[in-house]
Amino acid sequence: DSGVTQTPKHLITATGQRVTLRCSPRSGDLSVYWYQQSLDQGLQFLIQYYNGEERAKGNILERFSAQQFPDLHSELNLSSLELGDSALYFCASSVDGVAYEQYFGPGTRLTVT
Amino acid sequence: GIQVEQSPPDLILQEGANSTLRCNFSDSVNNLQWFHQNPWGQLINLFYIPSGTKQNGRLSATTVATERYSLLYISSSQTTDSGVYFCAVMSGAQKLVFGQGTRLTINP
């Protein structure tokens, strides 16, 4: 158990819908990262927050957004869902956002039908 | 951006065998991690090893930062070692860049 929690574990929804994925970092970690794992793109970084502020952005679509709340939990919002958004979405956390070890949650498996 | 190459892409071994997985990267790094993704999809931290050598039971890892590669050694393989092994690096930026993984299958 990494100490990072993610909900829900599985999500099945239809094209055009909107979903919210939730992540709670390890106790004491200030930085939260979101990654997407798909069959064709592999594991890719989406976005990072540090202590409530966006720190870095990767290959995140405009239809996707995220935020980190004062209690440090984070949410990833995916809207206007397409079949190609079906993937495993991971949240990770670390003490800081520079070179510290990142710990990954169990992931949310999103299926868009 | 930094490139990460893992080899071999696939490895099939008998229980009890030893294996070496390689990760090459194209630039200097300030973070390198090895993960095991089990059949249920969980990413399990194996090593945080931007340089040097570490050991944890039957697993060990070495990173030679000056030559831009890292090796993961698995000794006396067990069927529970099956899965995909990922190397991921961070170079200056905040994100981890993952290799494509090595799929390891251990047959009884």
mmCIF file of C-alpha atoms in Angstrom:
data_model
loop_
_atom_site.group_PDB
_atom_site.id
_atom_site.type_symbol
_atom_site.label_atom_id
_atom_site.label_comp_id
_atom_site.label_asym_id
_atom_site.label_seq_id
_atom_site.Cartn_x
_atom_site.Cartn_y
_atom_site.Cartn_z
ATOM 1 C CA ASP A 1 0.000 0.000 0.000
ATOM 2 C CA SER A 2 1.601 3.261 -1.189
ATOM 3 C CA GLY A 3 -0.566 5.491 1.014
ATOM 4 C CA VAL A 4 -2.056 7.243 -2.028
ATOM 5 C CA THR A 5 -5.783 6.632 -2.436
ATOM 6 C CA GLN A 6 -7.881 7.019 -5.565
ATOM 7 C CA THR A 7 -11.600 6.773 -6.110
ATOM 8 C CA PRO A 8 -13.429 5.290 -7.853
ATOM 9 C CA LYS A 9 -11.519 2.153 -8.871
ATOM 10 C CA HIS A 10 -13.629 1.609 -11.965
ATOM 11 C CA LEU A 11 -15.807 3.952 -13.964
ATOM 12 C CA ILE A 12 -17.933 3.144 -16.997
ATOM 13 C CA THR A 13 -19.592 6.010 -18.792
ATOM 14 C CA ALA A 14 -20.858 7.064 -22.210
ATOM 15 C CA THR A 15 -19.321 9.334 -24.803
ATOM 16 C CA GLY A 16 -20.023 13.008 -24.214
ATOM 17 C CA GLN A 17 -20.288 12.634 -20.449
ATOM 18 C CA ARG A 18 -18.212 14.234 -17.691
ATOM 19 C CA VAL A 19 -16.499 12.433 -14.805
ATOM 20 C CA THR A 20 -14.423 13.392 -11.777
ATOM 21 C CA LEU A 21 -11.567 11.298 -10.448
ATOM 22 C CA ARG A 22 -10.378 11.854 -6.891
ATOM 23 C CA CYS A 23 -6.970 11.430 -5.295
ATOM 24 C CA SER A 24 -5.686 11.767 -1.735
ATOM 25 C CA PRO A 25 -1.900 12.006 -1.418
ATOM 26 C CA ARG A 26 0.272 10.350 1.216
ATOM 27 C CA SER A 27 0.301 12.104 4.542
ATOM 28 C CA GLY A 28 2.846 14.920 4.418
ATOM 29 C CA ASP A 29 3.186 15.012 0.629
ATOM 30 C CA LEU A 30 2.510 18.398 -0.940
ATOM 31 C CA SER A 31 2.815 17.489 -4.600
ATOM 32 C CA VAL A 32 0.236 15.579 -6.636
ATOM 33 C CA TYR A 33 0.685 14.294 -10.181
ATOM 34 C CA TRP A 34 -1.777 12.818 -12.654
ATOM 35 C CA TYR A 35 -0.741 10.274 -15.283
ATOM 36 C CA GLN A 36 -2.675 8.471 -18.002
ATOM 37 C CA GLN A 37 -1.888 4.943 -19.169
ATOM 38 C CA SER A 38 -3.394 3.911 -22.477
ATOM 39 C CA LEU A 39 -2.551 0.996 -24.744
ATOM 40 C CA ASP A 40 -1.269 3.160 -27.586
ATOM 41 C CA GLN A 41 0.431 6.011 -25.663
ATOM 42 C CA GLY A 42 1.877 4.187 -22.659
ATOM 43 C CA LEU A 43 2.234 6.057 -19.358
ATOM 44 C CA GLN A 44 2.088 9.814 -19.858
ATOM 45 C CA PHE A 45 2.232 12.744 -17.481
ATOM 46 C CA LEU A 46 -0.812 14.994 -17.475
ATOM 47 C CA ILE A 47 -0.430 17.646 -14.789
ATOM 48 C CA GLN A 48 1.188 18.427 -11.429
ATOM 49 C CA TYR A 49 0.033 20.485 -8.458
ATOM 50 C CA TYR A 50 2.142 21.615 -5.538
ATOM 51 C CA ASN A 51 0.470 22.884 -2.387
ATOM 52 C CA GLY A 52 -2.631 23.986 -4.271
ATOM 53 C CA GLU A 53 -0.975 25.559 -7.287
ATOM 54 C CA GLU A 54 -0.418 24.174 -10.754
ATOM 55 C CA ARG A 55 3.291 23.466 -11.147
ATOM 56 C CA ALA A 56 3.679 21.674 -14.493
ATOM 57 C CA LYS A 57 1.576 20.632 -17.433
ATOM 58 C CA GLY A 58 2.092 17.732 -19.797
ATOM 59 C CA ASN A 59 -0.012 16.196 -22.529
ATOM 60 C CA ILE A 60 -3.324 17.176 -20.987
ATOM 61 C CA LEU A 61 -6.249 17.805 -23.314
ATOM 62 C CA GLU A 62 -8.249 21.033 -23.053
ATOM 63 C CA ARG A 63 -11.294 18.914 -22.157
ATOM 64 C CA PHE A 64 -9.448 17.819 -19.007
ATOM 65 C CA SER A 65 -8.848 19.959 -15.951
ATOM 66 C CA ALA A 66 -7.590 19.420 -12.425
ATOM 67 C CA GLN A 67 -7.274 21.164 -9.116
ATOM 68 C CA GLN A 68 -5.751 20.625 -5.694
ATOM 69 C CA PHE A 69 -7.762 21.648 -2.672
ATOM 70 C CA PRO A 70 -6.575 23.184 0.653
ATOM 71 C CA ASP A 71 -6.610 19.726 2.287
ATOM 72 C CA LEU A 72 -4.243 18.661 -0.558
ATOM 73 C CA HIS A 73 -6.563 16.164 -2.192
ATOM 74 C CA SER A 74 -6.854 16.549 -5.942
ATOM 75 C CA GLU A 75 -9.529 16.012 -8.546
ATOM 76 C CA LEU A 76 -9.161 15.375 -12.268
ATOM 77 C CA ASN A 77 -12.176 16.376 -14.330
ATOM 78 C CA LEU A 78 -12.672 14.817 -17.750
ATOM 79 C CA SER A 79 -15.428 16.235 -19.944
ATOM 80 C CA SER A 80 -16.943 15.589 -23.388
ATOM 81 C CA LEU A 81 -15.554 12.089 -23.104
ATOM 82 C CA GLU A 82 -14.489 10.195 -26.211
ATOM 83 C CA LEU A 83 -13.807 6.500 -26.743
ATOM 84 C CA GLY A 84 -10.092 7.273 -26.854
ATOM 85 C CA ASP A 85 -10.176 8.585 -23.287
ATOM 86 C CA SER A 86 -10.598 5.036 -22.023
ATOM 87 C CA ALA A 87 -7.485 4.421 -19.950
ATOM 88 C CA LEU A 88 -6.040 3.842 -16.512
ATOM 89 C CA TYR A 89 -5.579 7.135 -14.680
ATOM 90 C CA PHE A 90 -2.987 7.255 -11.927
ATOM 91 C CA CYS A 91 -2.401 9.784 -9.244
ATOM 92 C CA ALA A 92 1.014 10.025 -7.600
ATOM 93 C CA SER A 93 2.358 12.108 -4.754
ATOM 94 C CA SER A 94 5.731 13.201 -3.456
ATOM 95 C CA VAL A 95 7.101 15.367 -0.689
ATOM 96 C CA ASP A 96 8.175 17.997 -3.162
ATOM 97 C CA GLY A 97 8.032 18.344 -6.916
ATOM 98 C CA VAL A 98 11.683 18.295 -7.793
ATOM 99 C CA ALA A 99 13.524 15.045 -7.338
ATOM 100 C CA TYR A 100 11.772 13.141 -4.595
ATOM 101 C CA GLU A 101 10.385 9.667 -5.064
ATOM 102 C CA GLN A 102 6.850 9.545 -6.425
ATOM 103 C CA TYR A 103 4.348 7.068 -4.972
ATOM 104 C CA PHE A 104 1.454 5.905 -7.107
ATOM 105 C CA GLY A 105 -2.127 5.196 -6.187
ATOM 106 C CA PRO A 106 -3.989 2.101 -7.393
ATOM 107 C CA GLY A 107 -5.469 3.939 -10.384
ATOM 108 C CA THR A 108 -8.947 4.540 -11.771
ATOM 109 C CA ARG A 109 -9.877 2.459 -14.786
ATOM 110 C CA LEU A 110 -12.107 4.546 -17.051
ATOM 111 C CA THR A 111 -14.110 2.893 -19.801
ATOM 112 C CA VAL A 112 -15.983 5.122 -22.239
ATOM 113 C CA THR A 113 -18.650 3.317 -24.277
ATOM 114 C CA GLY B 1 12.566 16.000 -24.158
ATOM 115 C CA ILE B 2 14.379 13.116 -22.544
ATOM 116 C CA GLN B 3 14.044 9.690 -24.164
ATOM 117 C CA VAL B 4 13.839 6.441 -22.200
ATOM 118 C CA GLU B 5 14.469 3.057 -23.802
ATOM 119 C CA GLN B 6 13.966 -0.248 -22.066
ATOM 120 C CA SER B 7 15.193 -3.636 -23.171
ATOM 121 C CA PRO B 8 14.251 -6.317 -23.795
ATOM 122 C CA PRO B 9 10.576 -5.600 -24.528
ATOM 123 C CA ASP B 10 9.604 -9.148 -23.570
ATOM 124 C CA LEU B 11 11.283 -11.788 -21.443
ATOM 125 C CA ILE B 12 10.059 -15.319 -20.728
ATOM 126 C CA LEU B 13 11.859 -17.351 -18.079
ATOM 127 C CA GLN B 14 11.466 -20.427 -15.944
ATOM 128 C CA GLU B 15 10.987 -20.127 -12.216
ATOM 129 C CA GLY B 16 14.345 -19.869 -10.473
ATOM 130 C CA ALA B 17 16.127 -18.093 -13.322
ATOM 131 C CA ASN B 18 17.900 -14.756 -13.031
ATOM 132 C CA SER B 19 17.267 -11.753 -15.265
ATOM 133 C CA THR B 20 18.665 -8.333 -16.091
ATOM 134 C CA LEU B 21 16.495 -5.495 -17.377
ATOM 135 C CA ARG B 22 18.068 -2.409 -18.896
ATOM 136 C CA CYS B 23 17.008 1.222 -19.081
ATOM 137 C CA ASN B 24 18.855 3.757 -21.243
ATOM 138 C CA PHE B 25 18.134 7.466 -21.036
ATOM 139 C CA SER B 26 19.217 10.330 -23.240
ATOM 140 C CA ASP B 27 20.068 13.090 -20.745
ATOM 141 C CA SER B 28 21.209 13.642 -17.174
ATOM 142 C CA VAL B 29 18.549 12.835 -14.580
ATOM 143 C CA ASN B 30 17.706 13.961 -11.074
ATOM 144 C CA ASN B 31 15.300 11.101 -10.413
ATOM 145 C CA LEU B 32 15.139 7.518 -11.646
ATOM 146 C CA GLN B 33 12.607 5.005 -10.424
ATOM 147 C CA TRP B 34 11.849 1.358 -11.197
ATOM 148 C CA PHE B 35 8.271 0.103 -10.939
ATOM 149 C CA HIS B 36 6.549 -3.240 -11.220
ATOM 150 C CA GLN B 37 3.049 -3.183 -12.681
ATOM 151 C CA ASN B 38 1.258 -6.291 -11.500
ATOM 152 C CA PRO B 39 -1.529 -8.063 -13.422
ATOM 153 C CA TRP B 40 -4.117 -5.973 -11.559
ATOM 154 C CA GLY B 41 -2.573 -2.775 -12.928
ATOM 155 C CA GLN B 42 -1.007 -1.483 -9.722
ATOM 156 C CA LEU B 43 2.317 0.344 -10.022
ATOM 157 C CA ILE B 44 4.572 -0.769 -7.215
ATOM 158 C CA ASN B 45 7.688 1.191 -6.325
ATOM 159 C CA LEU B 46 10.791 -0.969 -6.491
ATOM 160 C CA PHE B 47 13.681 1.483 -6.343
ATOM 161 C CA TYR B 48 14.387 5.187 -6.262
ATOM 162 C CA ILE B 49 17.895 5.194 -7.685
ATOM 163 C CA PRO B 50 19.184 8.288 -9.540
ATOM 164 C CA SER B 51 22.695 6.916 -9.011
ATOM 165 C CA GLY B 52 24.507 4.071 -7.288
ATOM 166 C CA THR B 53 23.409 0.590 -6.284
ATOM 167 C CA LYS B 54 20.609 -0.647 -4.058
ATOM 168 C CA GLN B 55 19.370 -4.064 -3.037
ATOM 169 C CA ASN B 56 16.054 -5.257 -1.686
ATOM 170 C CA GLY B 57 15.811 -9.008 -1.202
ATOM 171 C CA ARG B 58 16.030 -10.790 -4.558
ATOM 172 C CA LEU B 59 15.988 -7.485 -6.428
ATOM 173 C CA SER B 60 18.815 -5.066 -6.940
ATOM 174 C CA ALA B 61 19.395 -2.051 -9.159
ATOM 175 C CA THR B 62 22.349 -0.062 -10.394
ATOM 176 C CA THR B 63 22.333 3.324 -12.085
ATOM 177 C CA VAL B 64 25.438 4.640 -13.834
ATOM 178 C CA ALA B 65 24.375 8.244 -14.311
ATOM 179 C CA THR B 66 27.515 9.274 -16.221
ATOM 180 C CA GLU B 67 26.811 6.604 -18.846
ATOM 181 C CA ARG B 68 23.040 7.153 -18.778
ATOM 182 C CA TYR B 69 21.763 3.711 -17.996
ATOM 183 C CA SER B 70 20.230 1.708 -15.196
ATOM 184 C CA LEU B 71 19.943 -2.041 -14.643
ATOM 185 C CA LEU B 72 17.403 -4.011 -12.630
ATOM 186 C CA TYR B 73 18.437 -7.493 -11.519
ATOM 187 C CA ILE B 74 15.963 -10.142 -10.449
ATOM 188 C CA SER B 75 17.399 -13.311 -8.974
ATOM 189 C CA SER B 76 15.701 -16.659 -8.339
ATOM 190 C CA SER B 77 12.552 -15.535 -10.176
ATOM 191 C CA GLN B 78 9.138 -16.494 -8.850
ATOM 192 C CA THR B 79 5.823 -16.571 -10.714
ATOM 193 C CA THR B 80 4.723 -13.557 -8.679
ATOM 194 C CA ASP B 81 7.496 -11.551 -10.355
ATOM 195 C CA SER B 82 5.516 -11.648 -13.600
ATOM 196 C CA GLY B 83 4.242 -8.352 -14.907
ATOM 197 C CA VAL B 84 5.586 -5.270 -16.597
ATOM 198 C CA TYR B 85 8.658 -3.463 -15.272
ATOM 199 C CA PHE B 86 8.923 0.252 -15.951
ATOM 200 C CA CYS B 87 11.842 2.591 -15.680
ATOM 201 C CA ALA B 88 10.922 6.264 -15.251
ATOM 202 C CA VAL B 89 13.192 9.302 -15.139
ATOM 203 C CA MET B 90 12.931 12.969 -14.301
ATOM 204 C CA SER B 91 15.288 15.431 -15.955
ATOM 205 C CA GLY B 92 14.938 18.966 -14.612
ATOM 206 C CA ALA B 93 11.181 19.152 -15.231
ATOM 207 C CA GLN B 94 8.632 18.044 -12.671
ATOM 208 C CA LYS B 95 7.329 14.996 -14.506
ATOM 209 C CA LEU B 96 8.411 11.388 -14.691
ATOM 210 C CA VAL B 97 9.002 10.134 -18.236
ATOM 211 C CA PHE B 98 8.352 6.413 -18.553
ATOM 212 C CA GLY B 99 9.927 3.858 -20.816
ATOM 213 C CA GLN B 100 7.738 1.417 -22.730
ATOM 214 C CA GLY B 101 8.367 -1.316 -20.194
ATOM 215 C CA THR B 102 9.683 -4.886 -20.158
ATOM 216 C CA ARG B 103 7.025 -7.587 -19.948
ATOM 217 C CA LEU B 104 8.355 -10.412 -17.785
ATOM 218 C CA THR B 105 6.672 -13.810 -17.738
ATOM 219 C CA ILE B 106 7.854 -16.396 -15.228
ATOM 220 C CA ASN B 107 6.648 -19.908 -15.959
ATOM 221 C CA PRO B 108 6.402 -22.529 -13.186
#
